[in-house]
C-alpha cells in the first residue's frame, strides 16, 4: 500500500516546490493539493468538518500551478488534486490544464475530483448546487473526449461544444486516472460508472471499510472488475492499526495530512510519517 502526503499550499506554508522534493526524498508515493478558488464571506454553508472553517481554505494557491512547481523539483512521485472542484471550472480549459500538467510532469498526474459542498462558492461560478453532479458526469465524459479525440465534440445539458482541436493530449493513455471524492452510495456508483478510482475521506475508518464492501457489490452488479478501480483514502488517520486495516481491505493508497506550516514544522511531521511508511 502506497502512502501519499496532502497539504493546503498556502502562501505562508512550505513552498510547493520545496515540499515536493522533501516528500520524494522520504520515499512517499504522491503529493496532493486541494482547491478552493475563494470562500464567500457570507459563510451560509456550514463547514462539513464542524466548527469554524480553517483559514487555509481561502488562502491556497491554484492546485495546477502549485503541482507544476512541485513537478519541476521531483522525478518519481505522483502529483494529485485532492480534490479539484471541476463543477466550478470551465470544462475545456480544465482539460487543457490537466493535459499540460501530465505532459510537463512526465505522466505523473492523478486527477482527484469532486462536487464540492459550499453552495455559495459554486453559485459564484454559475453552478447550481442541485445539479452539480449531473454537470460533473458530463464534464468527465467531455474531458475523456477532449483527451482522446483529435476533433472532440460534446453535446449535453451542462457541457456543450462543437468540434474542437485541443493539444497537448495527456502523456498517460488514454488519460490520467480520474478519482472521485465523496462518501455516499451515489458517489460509489459514479465511481463504478464513470471513474478510475474512489477517493473517500478517512474521517471514519469504519465508514470507509463499509464503503469498500458496498463498492465491491456495485462493481459486481455492473460487471466491472475491482482491480480496475483504485481506492485512495484521503486524510487517513496516521495510526499503524488503521493503515494495516486499510491494507488488508485492499486499499492501494492512503494520503496523510500535513498542516500548512513552514519547513521547521513540516519536516519533522514528514519524518514521523516516513517511519509509518517503513
Short mmCIF file of C-alpha atoms in Angstrom, two decimals:
data_model
loop_
_atom_site.label_atom_id
_atom_site.label_comp_id
_atom_site.label_asym_id
_atom_site.label_seq_id
_atom_site.Cartn_x
_atom_site.Cartn_y
_atom_site.Cartn_z
CA UNK A 1 0.00 0.00 0.00
CA UNK A 2 1.37 3.39 -1.02
CA UNK A 3 1.42 6.46 1.21
CA UNK A 4 0.92 9.97 -0.09
CA UNK A 5 1.04 13.42 1.51
CA UNK A 6 -1.65 16.13 1.43
CA UNK A 7 -1.24 19.82 2.25
CA UNK A 8 -3.06 23.08 1.61
CA UNK A 9 -0.37 25.01 -0.32
CA UNK A 10 -0.88 28.41 1.27
CA UNK A 11 1.36 31.42 0.91
CA UNK A 12 2.74 31.06 4.45
CA UNK A 13 3.29 27.28 4.27
CA UNK A 14 6.30 25.43 2.92
CA UNK A 15 6.66 26.17 -0.79
CA UNK A 16 5.20 23.52 -3.13
CA UNK A 17 8.50 23.02 -4.98
CA UNK A 18 10.42 22.52 -1.73
CA UNK A 19 7.70 20.30 -0.26
CA UNK A 20 7.66 18.09 -3.34
CA UNK A 21 11.41 17.50 -3.13
CA UNK A 22 11.22 16.59 0.56
CA UNK A 23 8.24 14.28 0.04
CA UNK A 24 10.05 12.45 -2.74
CA UNK A 25 13.30 12.23 -0.76
CA UNK A 26 11.47 10.38 2.01
CA UNK A 27 10.05 7.78 -0.32
CA UNK A 28 6.41 8.79 -0.34
CA UNK A 29 4.40 7.83 -3.40
CA UNK A 30 2.46 11.03 -4.08
CA UNK A 31 1.74 14.66 -3.19
CA UNK A 32 -1.78 16.14 -3.23
CA UNK A 33 -3.12 19.69 -3.22
CA UNK A 34 -6.78 20.76 -2.85
CA UNK A 35 -8.79 23.52 -4.49
CA UNK A 36 -10.99 26.39 -3.38
CA UNK A 37 -10.95 29.39 -5.68
CA UNK A 38 -12.28 31.52 -2.82
CA UNK A 39 -14.52 31.34 0.24
CA UNK A 40 -17.61 33.59 0.28
CA UNK A 41 -17.67 35.80 3.35
CA UNK A 42 -21.36 35.06 3.96
CA UNK A 43 -20.48 31.61 5.37
CA UNK A 44 -24.08 30.43 4.86
CA UNK A 45 -22.90 26.89 4.17
CA UNK A 46 -21.60 25.22 7.35
CA UNK A 47 -18.20 23.55 7.29
CA UNK A 48 -18.73 19.77 6.98
CA UNK A 49 -15.86 19.14 9.39
CA UNK A 50 -17.68 21.08 12.11
CA UNK A 51 -16.74 24.31 13.83
CA UNK A 52 -15.10 27.26 12.13
CA UNK A 53 -13.73 26.88 8.63
CA UNK A 54 -9.89 26.73 8.81
CA UNK A 55 -8.26 29.80 7.24
CA UNK A 56 -6.27 27.77 4.70
CA UNK A 57 -9.44 27.13 2.70
CA UNK A 58 -9.34 30.71 1.43
CA UNK A 59 -5.55 31.03 1.22
CA UNK A 60 -4.35 28.23 -1.08
CA UNK A 61 -2.54 28.54 -4.39
CA UNK A 62 -4.23 27.26 -7.53
CA UNK A 63 -3.59 23.48 -7.44
CA UNK A 64 -2.37 23.18 -11.04
CA UNK A 65 0.15 25.98 -10.55
CA UNK A 66 1.33 24.51 -7.23
CA UNK A 67 1.59 20.98 -8.62
CA UNK A 68 3.55 22.24 -11.62
CA UNK A 69 6.02 23.84 -9.22
CA UNK A 70 6.32 20.52 -7.38
CA UNK A 71 6.74 18.67 -10.68
CA UNK A 72 9.79 20.76 -11.54
CA UNK A 73 11.70 19.60 -8.43
CA UNK A 74 10.68 15.92 -8.50
CA UNK A 75 11.07 12.94 -10.82
CA UNK A 76 9.10 9.99 -9.43
CA UNK A 77 6.23 10.96 -7.12
CA UNK A 78 2.68 11.14 -8.40
CA UNK A 79 1.04 14.58 -8.28
CA UNK A 80 -2.66 14.77 -7.49
CA UNK A 81 -5.54 17.17 -6.97
CA UNK A 82 -7.37 16.34 -3.80
CA UNK A 83 -9.81 17.49 -4.87
CA UNK A 84 -10.33 19.64 -7.97
CA UNK A 85 -13.76 21.27 -7.93
CA UNK A 86 -14.44 20.75 -11.61
CA UNK A 87 -18.04 21.94 -11.26
CA UNK A 88 -16.62 25.42 -10.61
CA UNK A 89 -14.36 25.27 -13.67
CA UNK A 90 -14.68 25.66 -17.41
CA UNK A 91 -14.52 22.19 -18.95
CA UNK A 92 -12.28 22.94 -21.94
CA UNK A 93 -9.70 24.99 -20.03
CA UNK A 94 -9.58 22.38 -17.24
CA UNK A 95 -8.97 19.62 -19.80
CA UNK A 96 -6.08 21.73 -21.11
CA UNK A 97 -4.62 22.24 -17.61
CA UNK A 98 -4.77 18.51 -16.84
CA UNK A 99 -3.13 17.53 -20.13
CA UNK A 100 -0.43 20.19 -19.79
CA UNK A 101 0.47 19.16 -16.24
CA UNK A 102 0.52 15.50 -17.18
CA UNK A 103 2.90 16.15 -20.09
CA UNK A 104 5.18 18.51 -18.14
CA UNK A 105 5.40 16.07 -15.22
CA UNK A 106 6.19 13.11 -17.44
CA UNK A 107 2.86 11.38 -16.94
CA UNK A 108 2.62 11.64 -13.15
CA UNK A 109 -0.70 13.41 -12.65
CA UNK A 110 -3.68 11.92 -10.78
CA UNK A 111 -6.96 13.79 -11.26
CA UNK A 112 -8.91 13.77 -8.00
CA UNK A 113 -12.28 15.46 -8.49
CA UNK A 114 -15.44 16.22 -6.54
CA UNK A 115 -18.72 18.06 -6.50
CA UNK A 116 -17.99 20.31 -3.53
CA UNK A 117 -20.05 21.32 -0.51
CA UNK A 118 -20.06 25.14 -0.41
CA UNK A 119 -23.28 26.28 -2.10
CA UNK A 120 -22.48 29.97 -2.37
CA UNK A 121 -18.95 29.29 -3.62
CA UNK A 122 -20.21 27.29 -6.59
CA UNK A 123 -23.05 29.79 -7.16
CA UNK A 124 -20.40 32.45 -7.75
CA UNK A 125 -19.20 30.29 -10.64
CA UNK A 126 -22.70 29.89 -12.03
CA UNK A 127 -23.15 26.32 -10.81
CA UNK A 128 -26.42 25.13 -9.27
CA UNK A 129 -25.91 23.01 -6.16
CA UNK A 130 -28.82 20.73 -7.03
CA UNK A 131 -27.45 19.80 -10.46
CA UNK A 132 -23.72 19.84 -9.70
CA UNK A 133 -23.29 16.08 -10.04
CA UNK A 134 -25.18 15.95 -13.34
CA UNK A 135 -22.72 18.60 -14.54
CA UNK A 136 -19.78 16.64 -13.11
CA UNK A 137 -20.77 13.49 -15.00
CA UNK A 138 -20.96 15.40 -18.27
CA UNK A 139 -17.63 17.08 -17.59
CA UNK A 140 -15.90 13.75 -17.02
CA UNK A 141 -17.29 12.44 -20.31
CA UNK A 142 -16.23 15.62 -22.11
CA UNK A 143 -12.72 15.51 -20.63
CA UNK A 144 -12.23 12.00 -21.97
CA UNK A 145 -13.42 13.10 -25.39
CA UNK A 146 -11.02 16.08 -25.49
CA UNK A 147 -8.08 13.98 -24.29
CA UNK A 148 -8.57 11.08 -26.68
CA UNK A 149 -10.01 12.50 -29.92
CA UNK A 150 -8.29 14.73 -32.47
CA UNK A 151 -11.58 16.50 -33.19
CA UNK A 152 -13.53 16.50 -29.95
CA UNK A 153 -17.23 17.29 -29.79
CA UNK A 154 -19.71 17.07 -26.91
CA UNK A 155 -23.37 17.91 -26.53
CA UNK A 156 -25.01 17.74 -23.13
CA UNK A 157 -27.29 19.78 -20.92
CA UNK A 158 -24.44 21.32 -18.90
CA UNK A 159 -21.49 20.93 -21.28
CA UNK A 160 -21.93 21.67 -24.96
CA UNK A 161 -19.37 22.44 -27.67
CA UNK A 162 -18.90 21.91 -31.39
CA UNK A 163 -15.84 20.07 -32.77
CA UNK A 164 -12.57 21.46 -31.40
CA UNK A 165 -8.82 20.92 -31.68
CA UNK A 166 -7.04 20.80 -28.35
CA UNK A 167 -3.45 19.73 -27.70
CA UNK A 168 -1.39 18.57 -25.93
CA UNK A 169 -3.00 15.24 -25.20
CA UNK A 170 -2.08 13.73 -21.82
CA UNK A 171 1.12 11.70 -21.50
CA UNK A 172 -0.81 8.86 -19.82
CA UNK A 173 -3.03 6.86 -22.13
CA UNK A 174 -5.89 7.03 -22.55
CA UNK A 175 -5.79 9.75 -19.85
CA UNK A 176 -4.68 10.37 -16.24
CA UNK A 177 -6.63 8.34 -13.68
CA UNK A 178 -9.81 10.07 -12.51
CA UNK A 179 -10.62 9.57 -8.83
CA UNK A 180 -13.93 10.74 -7.38
CA UNK A 181 -14.13 12.01 -3.81
CA UNK A 182 -17.13 11.50 -1.53
CA UNK A 183 -18.59 9.02 0.90
CA UNK A 184 -22.10 8.21 -0.29
CA UNK A 185 -23.50 5.31 -2.23
CA UNK A 186 -24.25 7.74 -5.04
CA UNK A 187 -20.55 8.62 -5.18
CA UNK A 188 -19.51 4.98 -5.31
CA UNK A 189 -21.98 4.33 -8.13
CA UNK A 190 -20.49 7.23 -10.09
CA UNK A 191 -17.05 5.74 -9.50
CA UNK A 192 -18.20 2.45 -11.00
CA UNK A 193 -19.95 4.16 -13.91
CA UNK A 194 -17.54 6.97 -14.80
CA UNK A 195 -14.21 6.94 -12.94
CA UNK A 196 -10.99 5.04 -12.31
CA UNK A 197 -10.94 5.21 -8.54
CA UNK A 198 -12.65 6.13 -5.27
CA UNK A 199 -11.21 8.86 -3.01
CA UNK A 200 -13.08 8.72 0.33
CA UNK A 201 -12.21 10.90 3.32
CA UNK A 202 -10.76 8.84 6.16
CA UNK A 203 -12.56 10.66 8.96
CA UNK A 204 -14.27 7.37 9.93
CA UNK A 205 -12.26 4.22 9.29
CA UNK A 206 -15.33 2.05 9.77
CA UNK A 207 -17.32 4.06 7.21
CA UNK A 208 -14.54 3.69 4.64
CA UNK A 209 -14.28 -0.07 5.20
CA UNK A 210 -18.06 -0.43 4.89
CA UNK A 211 -17.93 1.68 1.75
CA UNK A 212 -15.35 -0.64 0.20
CA UNK A 213 -17.73 -3.57 0.62
CA UNK A 214 -20.53 -1.54 -0.96
CA UNK A 215 -18.22 -0.58 -3.83
CA UNK A 216 -17.45 -4.25 -4.47
CA UNK A 217 -21.18 -5.04 -4.69
CA UNK A 218 -21.83 -2.16 -7.09
CA UNK A 219 -18.88 -3.12 -9.26
CA UNK A 220 -20.05 -6.73 -9.45
CA UNK A 221 -23.58 -5.65 -10.38
CA UNK A 222 -22.14 -3.51 -13.19
CA UNK A 223 -19.88 -6.30 -14.40
CA UNK A 224 -16.75 -4.33 -13.57
CA UNK A 225 -13.69 -5.97 -12.01
CA UNK A 226 -12.49 -4.41 -8.76
CA UNK A 227 -8.91 -4.45 -9.99
CA UNK A 228 -9.92 -1.68 -12.40
CA UNK A 229 -10.98 0.59 -9.50
CA UNK A 230 -8.33 2.09 -7.24
CA UNK A 231 -9.05 3.10 -3.64
CA UNK A 232 -7.17 6.02 -2.08
CA UNK A 233 -8.15 7.06 1.45
CA UNK A 234 -7.79 10.82 1.83
CA UNK A 235 -6.81 12.17 5.23
CA UNK A 236 -6.34 8.70 6.72
CA UNK A 237 -5.53 8.54 10.41
CA UNK A 238 -1.75 8.15 10.80
CA UNK A 239 -2.04 5.13 13.07
CA UNK A 240 -0.43 1.77 12.32
CA UNK A 241 -3.52 -0.27 13.14
CA UNK A 242 -5.63 1.89 10.84
CA UNK A 243 -3.15 1.59 7.98
CA UNK A 244 -2.98 -2.17 8.49
CA UNK A 245 -6.78 -2.41 8.32
CA UNK A 246 -6.83 -0.46 5.06
CA UNK A 247 -4.08 -2.60 3.56
CA UNK A 248 -5.97 -5.77 4.48
CA UNK A 249 -9.14 -4.32 2.87
CA UNK A 250 -7.35 -3.80 -0.43
CA UNK A 251 -6.74 -0.05 -0.24
CA UNK A 252 -3.99 0.87 -2.67
CA UNK A 253 -3.08 4.26 -1.24
CA UNK A 254 -3.54 6.30 1.92
CA UNK A 255 -2.96 10.06 1.94
CA UNK A 256 -1.80 11.65 5.20
CA UNK A 257 -2.48 15.26 6.18
CA UNK A 258 0.34 17.71 6.78
CA UNK A 259 -0.84 21.06 8.12
CA UNK A 260 0.15 24.16 6.11
CA UNK A 261 3.19 25.27 8.07
CA UNK A 262 6.80 26.20 7.42
CA UNK A 263 9.80 23.90 6.99
CA UNK A 264 10.60 23.69 10.70
CA UNK A 265 7.18 22.24 11.50
CA UNK A 266 6.63 20.28 8.28
CA UNK A 267 9.84 18.26 8.00
CA UNK A 268 9.55 16.58 11.43
CA UNK A 269 5.99 15.53 10.59
CA UNK A 270 7.15 14.07 7.29
CA UNK A 271 9.82 12.15 9.19
CA UNK A 272 7.20 10.70 11.56
CA UNK A 273 5.05 9.65 8.63
CA UNK A 274 8.07 8.14 6.90
CA UNK A 275 8.52 5.89 9.92
CA UNK A 276 4.96 4.63 9.38
CA UNK A 277 5.74 4.04 5.72
CA UNK A 278 8.78 1.97 6.65
#
